[in-house]
mmCIF file with all atom_site columns, C-alpha atoms in Angstrom:
data_model
loop_
_atom_site.group_PDB
_atom_site.id
_atom_site.type_symbol
_atom_site.label_atom_id
_atom_site.label_alt_id
_atom_site.label_comp_id
_atom_site.label_asym_id
_atom_site.label_entity_id
_atom_site.label_seq_id
_atom_site.pdbx_PDB_ins_code
_atom_site.Cartn_x
_atom_site.Cartn_y
_atom_site.Cartn_z
_atom_site.occupancy
_atom_site.B_iso_or_equiv
_atom_site.pdbx_formal_charge
_atom_site.auth_seq_id
_atom_site.auth_comp_id
_atom_site.auth_asym_id
_atom_site.auth_atom_id
_atom_site.pdbx_PDB_model_num
ATOM 1   C CA . UNK C 1 1   ? 7.630   15.319  -5.577  1.00 82.00 ? 476 UNK C CA 1
ATOM 2   C CA . UNK C 1 2   ? 7.346   13.046  -2.586  1.00 93.00 ? 477 UNK C CA 1
ATOM 3   C CA . UNK C 1 3   ? 9.966   10.351  -1.946  1.00 96.00 ? 478 UNK C CA 1
ATOM 4   C CA . UNK C 1 4   ? 8.681   7.015   -0.664  1.00 97.00 ? 479 UNK C CA 1
ATOM 5   C CA . UNK C 1 5   ? 10.510  4.166   1.077   1.00 98.00 ? 480 UNK C CA 1
ATOM 6   C CA . UNK C 1 6   ? 8.774   0.908   1.971   1.00 98.00 ? 481 UNK C CA 1
ATOM 7   C CA . UNK C 1 7   ? 9.700   -1.535  4.701   1.00 97.00 ? 482 UNK C CA 1
ATOM 8   C CA . UNK C 1 8   ? 8.245   -4.524  6.497   1.00 98.00 ? 483 UNK C CA 1
ATOM 9   C CA . UNK C 1 9   ? 8.145   -7.170  3.815   1.00 97.00 ? 484 UNK C CA 1
ATOM 10  C CA . UNK C 1 10  ? 9.421   -10.681 4.328   1.00 97.00 ? 485 UNK C CA 1
ATOM 11  C CA . UNK C 1 11  ? 8.738   -14.391 4.259   1.00 97.00 ? 486 UNK C CA 1
ATOM 12  C CA . UNK C 1 12  ? 5.740   -15.546 6.263   1.00 98.00 ? 487 UNK C CA 1
ATOM 13  C CA . UNK C 1 13  ? 3.644   -18.683 6.495   1.00 98.00 ? 488 UNK C CA 1
ATOM 14  C CA . UNK C 1 14  ? 0.086   -18.752 5.254   1.00 98.00 ? 489 UNK C CA 1
ATOM 15  C CA . UNK C 1 15  ? -2.252  -17.405 7.892   1.00 98.00 ? 490 UNK C CA 1
ATOM 16  C CA . UNK C 1 16  ? 0.372   -15.077 9.280   1.00 98.00 ? 491 UNK C CA 1
ATOM 17  C CA . UNK C 1 17  ? 0.493   -11.304 9.406   1.00 98.00 ? 492 UNK C CA 1
ATOM 18  C CA . UNK C 1 18  ? 2.762   -8.490  8.309   1.00 98.00 ? 493 UNK C CA 1
ATOM 19  C CA . UNK C 1 19  ? 2.720   -4.746  8.701   1.00 98.00 ? 494 UNK C CA 1
ATOM 20  C CA . UNK C 1 20  ? 4.144   -2.798  5.819   1.00 98.00 ? 495 UNK C CA 1
ATOM 21  C CA . UNK C 1 21  ? 5.276   0.765   6.372   1.00 98.00 ? 496 UNK C CA 1
ATOM 22  C CA . UNK C 1 22  ? 5.971   3.567   3.940   1.00 98.00 ? 497 UNK C CA 1
ATOM 23  C CA . UNK C 1 23  ? 8.013   6.583   4.959   1.00 98.00 ? 498 UNK C CA 1
ATOM 24  C CA . UNK C 1 24  ? 7.388   9.701   2.919   1.00 97.00 ? 499 UNK C CA 1
ATOM 25  C CA . UNK C 1 25  ? 9.463   12.799  2.618   1.00 94.00 ? 500 UNK C CA 1
ATOM 26  C CA . UNK C 1 26  ? 8.084   16.246  2.004   1.00 77.00 ? 501 UNK C CA 1
ATOM 27  C CA . UNK C 1 27  ? 5.973   18.730  3.861   1.00 75.00 ? 502 UNK C CA 1
ATOM 28  C CA . UNK C 1 28  ? 2.796   18.185  1.831   1.00 91.00 ? 503 UNK C CA 1
ATOM 29  C CA . UNK C 1 29  ? 2.209   14.537  2.746   1.00 94.00 ? 504 UNK C CA 1
ATOM 30  C CA . UNK C 1 30  ? -1.309  15.199  4.027   1.00 94.00 ? 505 UNK C CA 1
ATOM 31  C CA . UNK C 1 31  ? -2.355  16.474  0.597   1.00 95.00 ? 506 UNK C CA 1
ATOM 32  C CA . UNK C 1 32  ? -1.662  13.150  -1.101  1.00 96.00 ? 507 UNK C CA 1
ATOM 33  C CA . UNK C 1 33  ? -3.880  10.195  -1.757  1.00 97.00 ? 508 UNK C CA 1
ATOM 34  C CA . UNK C 1 34  ? -1.769  7.235   -0.655  1.00 98.00 ? 509 UNK C CA 1
ATOM 35  C CA . UNK C 1 35  ? -1.980  3.736   -1.965  1.00 98.00 ? 510 UNK C CA 1
ATOM 36  C CA . UNK C 1 36  ? -0.493  0.300   -1.717  1.00 98.00 ? 511 UNK C CA 1
ATOM 37  C CA . UNK C 1 37  ? -0.195  -1.671  -4.913  1.00 98.00 ? 512 UNK C CA 1
ATOM 38  C CA . UNK C 1 38  ? 1.305   -5.062  -5.615  1.00 98.00 ? 513 UNK C CA 1
ATOM 39  C CA . UNK C 1 39  ? 2.736   -6.886  -8.555  1.00 98.00 ? 514 UNK C CA 1
ATOM 40  C CA . UNK C 1 40  ? 3.231   -10.620 -8.773  1.00 96.00 ? 515 UNK C CA 1
ATOM 41  C CA . UNK C 1 41  ? 5.441   -12.214 -11.433 1.00 92.00 ? 516 UNK C CA 1
ATOM 42  C CA . UNK C 1 42  ? 3.700   -12.225 -14.785 1.00 94.00 ? 517 UNK C CA 1
ATOM 43  C CA . UNK C 1 43  ? 0.777   -10.173 -13.527 1.00 96.00 ? 518 UNK C CA 1
ATOM 44  C CA . UNK C 1 44  ? -0.264  -6.557  -13.830 1.00 95.00 ? 519 UNK C CA 1
ATOM 45  C CA . UNK C 1 45  ? 0.195   -4.146  -10.980 1.00 96.00 ? 520 UNK C CA 1
ATOM 46  C CA . UNK C 1 46  ? -2.875  -4.227  -8.740  1.00 97.00 ? 521 UNK C CA 1
ATOM 47  C CA . UNK C 1 47  ? -4.207  -1.554  -6.416  1.00 98.00 ? 522 UNK C CA 1
ATOM 48  C CA . UNK C 1 48  ? -4.877  -3.330  -3.132  1.00 98.00 ? 523 UNK C CA 1
ATOM 49  C CA . UNK C 1 49  ? -5.698  -0.391  -0.857  1.00 98.00 ? 524 UNK C CA 1
ATOM 50  C CA . UNK C 1 50  ? -5.798  3.386   -0.863  1.00 98.00 ? 525 UNK C CA 1
ATOM 51  C CA . UNK C 1 51  ? -6.548  6.089   1.653   1.00 98.00 ? 526 UNK C CA 1
ATOM 52  C CA . UNK C 1 52  ? -7.613  9.610   0.888   1.00 97.00 ? 527 UNK C CA 1
ATOM 53  C CA . UNK C 1 53  ? -6.690  12.940  2.423   1.00 93.00 ? 528 UNK C CA 1
ATOM 54  C CA . UNK C 1 54  ? -9.630  12.298  4.706   1.00 89.00 ? 529 UNK C CA 1
ATOM 55  C CA . UNK C 1 55  ? -8.687  9.104   6.520   1.00 88.00 ? 530 UNK C CA 1
ATOM 56  C CA . UNK C 1 56  ? -12.326 8.043   6.447   1.00 90.00 ? 531 UNK C CA 1
ATOM 57  C CA . UNK C 1 57  ? -11.965 7.482   2.713   1.00 96.00 ? 532 UNK C CA 1
ATOM 58  C CA . UNK C 1 58  ? -10.482 4.080   1.975   1.00 97.00 ? 533 UNK C CA 1
ATOM 59  C CA . UNK C 1 59  ? -10.808 1.596   -0.841  1.00 98.00 ? 534 UNK C CA 1
ATOM 60  C CA . UNK C 1 60  ? -9.754  -2.027  -1.034  1.00 98.00 ? 535 UNK C CA 1
ATOM 61  C CA . UNK C 1 61  ? -9.492  -4.631  -3.727  1.00 97.00 ? 536 UNK C CA 1
ATOM 62  C CA . UNK C 1 62  ? -12.144 -7.315  -3.318  1.00 97.00 ? 537 UNK C CA 1
ATOM 63  C CA . UNK C 1 63  ? -9.435  -9.925  -2.874  1.00 96.00 ? 538 UNK C CA 1
ATOM 64  C CA . UNK C 1 64  ? -8.112  -8.276  0.292   1.00 97.00 ? 539 UNK C CA 1
ATOM 65  C CA . UNK C 1 65  ? -11.220 -6.883  1.964   1.00 97.00 ? 540 UNK C CA 1
ATOM 66  C CA . UNK C 1 66  ? -11.433 -7.951  5.578   1.00 97.00 ? 541 UNK C CA 1
ATOM 67  C CA . UNK C 1 67  ? -7.745  -8.928  5.667   1.00 98.00 ? 542 UNK C CA 1
ATOM 68  C CA . UNK C 1 68  ? -5.859  -5.741  4.763   1.00 98.00 ? 543 UNK C CA 1
ATOM 69  C CA . UNK C 1 69  ? -6.121  -2.412  6.553   1.00 98.00 ? 544 UNK C CA 1
ATOM 70  C CA . UNK C 1 70  ? -4.551  0.805   5.321   1.00 98.00 ? 545 UNK C CA 1
ATOM 71  C CA . UNK C 1 71  ? -3.852  3.694   7.653   1.00 98.00 ? 546 UNK C CA 1
ATOM 72  C CA . UNK C 1 72  ? -1.872  6.913   7.623   1.00 97.00 ? 547 UNK C CA 1
ATOM 73  C CA . UNK C 1 73  ? -0.064  9.086   10.142  1.00 96.00 ? 548 UNK C CA 1
ATOM 74  C CA . UNK C 1 74  ? 0.150   12.559  8.678   1.00 94.00 ? 549 UNK C CA 1
ATOM 75  C CA . UNK C 1 75  ? 2.151   13.951  11.599  1.00 93.00 ? 550 UNK C CA 1
ATOM 76  C CA . UNK C 1 76  ? 4.936   11.446  10.918  1.00 94.00 ? 551 UNK C CA 1
ATOM 77  C CA . UNK C 1 77  ? 4.375   11.186  7.145   1.00 96.00 ? 552 UNK C CA 1
ATOM 78  C CA . UNK C 1 78  ? 3.796   7.444   7.235   1.00 97.00 ? 553 UNK C CA 1
ATOM 79  C CA . UNK C 1 79  ? 1.316   5.118   5.628   1.00 98.00 ? 554 UNK C CA 1
ATOM 80  C CA . UNK C 1 80  ? 0.828   1.540   6.753   1.00 98.00 ? 555 UNK C CA 1
ATOM 81  C CA . UNK C 1 81  ? -0.687  -1.646  5.436   1.00 98.00 ? 556 UNK C CA 1
ATOM 82  C CA . UNK C 1 82  ? -1.663  -4.243  8.022   1.00 98.00 ? 557 UNK C CA 1
ATOM 83  C CA . UNK C 1 83  ? -1.950  -7.612  6.318   1.00 98.00 ? 558 UNK C CA 1
ATOM 84  C CA . UNK C 1 84  ? -3.640  -10.459 8.144   1.00 98.00 ? 559 UNK C CA 1
ATOM 85  C CA . UNK C 1 85  ? -4.580  -14.020 7.180   1.00 98.00 ? 560 UNK C CA 1
ATOM 86  C CA . UNK C 1 86  ? -1.940  -14.072 4.470   1.00 98.00 ? 561 UNK C CA 1
ATOM 87  C CA . UNK C 1 87  ? -2.415  -16.412 1.546   1.00 97.00 ? 562 UNK C CA 1
ATOM 88  C CA . UNK C 1 88  ? 0.145   -17.729 -0.948  1.00 97.00 ? 563 UNK C CA 1
ATOM 89  C CA . UNK C 1 89  ? -1.594  -15.675 -3.641  1.00 96.00 ? 564 UNK C CA 1
ATOM 90  C CA . UNK C 1 90  ? -0.661  -12.523 -1.726  1.00 97.00 ? 565 UNK C CA 1
ATOM 91  C CA . UNK C 1 91  ? 2.951   -13.133 -2.713  1.00 98.00 ? 566 UNK C CA 1
ATOM 92  C CA . UNK C 1 92  ? 4.122   -10.072 -4.637  1.00 98.00 ? 567 UNK C CA 1
ATOM 93  C CA . UNK C 1 93  ? 6.237   -6.964  -4.514  1.00 98.00 ? 568 UNK C CA 1
ATOM 94  C CA . UNK C 1 94  ? 4.268   -4.334  -2.630  1.00 98.00 ? 569 UNK C CA 1
ATOM 95  C CA . UNK C 1 95  ? 4.655   -0.696  -3.610  1.00 98.00 ? 570 UNK C CA 1
ATOM 96  C CA . UNK C 1 96  ? 3.700   2.456   -1.806  1.00 98.00 ? 571 UNK C CA 1
ATOM 97  C CA . UNK C 1 97  ? 2.458   5.237   -4.065  1.00 98.00 ? 572 UNK C CA 1
ATOM 98  C CA . UNK C 1 98  ? 1.235   8.817   -3.839  1.00 97.00 ? 573 UNK C CA 1
ATOM 99  C CA . UNK C 1 99  ? -1.160  10.718  -6.043  1.00 97.00 ? 574 UNK C CA 1
ATOM 100 C CA . UNK C 1 100 ? -3.981  13.223  -6.132  1.00 96.00 ? 575 UNK C CA 1
ATOM 101 C CA . UNK C 1 101 ? -6.958  11.482  -7.712  1.00 96.00 ? 576 UNK C CA 1
ATOM 102 C CA . UNK C 1 102 ? -9.872  9.966   -5.855  1.00 96.00 ? 577 UNK C CA 1
ATOM 103 C CA . UNK C 1 103 ? -10.954 7.314   -6.360  1.00 95.00 ? 578 UNK C CA 1
ATOM 104 C CA . UNK C 1 104 ? -7.508  6.217   -7.467  1.00 96.00 ? 579 UNK C CA 1
ATOM 105 C CA . UNK C 1 105 ? -6.392  3.739   -10.067 1.00 96.00 ? 580 UNK C CA 1
ATOM 106 C CA . UNK C 1 106 ? -2.934  2.243   -10.601 1.00 95.00 ? 581 UNK C CA 1
ATOM 107 C CA . UNK C 1 107 ? -2.207  4.802   -13.298 1.00 96.00 ? 582 UNK C CA 1
ATOM 108 C CA . UNK C 1 108 ? -3.263  7.777   -11.186 1.00 96.00 ? 583 UNK C CA 1
ATOM 109 C CA . UNK C 1 109 ? -0.296  7.597   -8.824  1.00 97.00 ? 584 UNK C CA 1
ATOM 110 C CA . UNK C 1 110 ? 2.573   9.947   -9.649  1.00 94.00 ? 585 UNK C CA 1
ATOM 111 C CA . UNK C 1 111 ? 5.197   8.871   -7.119  1.00 96.00 ? 586 UNK C CA 1
ATOM 112 C CA . UNK C 1 112 ? 6.300   5.340   -6.278  1.00 97.00 ? 587 UNK C CA 1
ATOM 113 C CA . UNK C 1 113 ? 8.570   3.620   -3.828  1.00 97.00 ? 588 UNK C CA 1
ATOM 114 C CA . UNK C 1 114 ? 10.953  0.857   -4.828  1.00 97.00 ? 589 UNK C CA 1
ATOM 115 C CA . UNK C 1 115 ? 8.819   -1.873  -3.330  1.00 98.00 ? 590 UNK C CA 1
ATOM 116 C CA . UNK C 1 116 ? 9.133   -4.516  -0.653  1.00 98.00 ? 591 UNK C CA 1
ATOM 117 C CA . UNK C 1 117 ? 8.828   -8.242  -1.270  1.00 98.00 ? 592 UNK C CA 1
ATOM 118 C CA . UNK C 1 118 ? 6.152   -10.250 0.509   1.00 98.00 ? 593 UNK C CA 1
ATOM 119 C CA . UNK C 1 119 ? 6.394   -14.005 0.158   1.00 98.00 ? 594 UNK C CA 1
ATOM 120 C CA . UNK C 1 120 ? 3.802   -16.310 1.666   1.00 98.00 ? 595 UNK C CA 1
ATOM 121 C CA . UNK C 1 121 ? 4.599   -19.986 1.996   1.00 97.00 ? 596 UNK C CA 1
ATOM 122 C CA . UNK C 1 122 ? 1.883   -22.621 2.088   1.00 92.00 ? 597 UNK C CA 1
#
């Protein structure tokens, strides 16, 4: 099972940017579908972006299209989420996750990181 550790969260003003990173352990990183999900207080966990084994395969939630970009570096077992034009409604804990299904859903991910908090002030 892959171990995942997120970093890069923080407090940012609306309109700002952040780059979240997820470091993965294990030699089979390239075989995983990787995703970023978020959970705001009182809300269900939401899949915001995912990238397949083929980096050309990506999916985004409608609410983040054009603002979020997911990428992966298989050589260094990293996955990233570039977040631009942040909005207060983007405030949530962001989780990195790994799975095998494509297209993915929140329940299809088998391994999860502990999450990193993103807070956007208006």
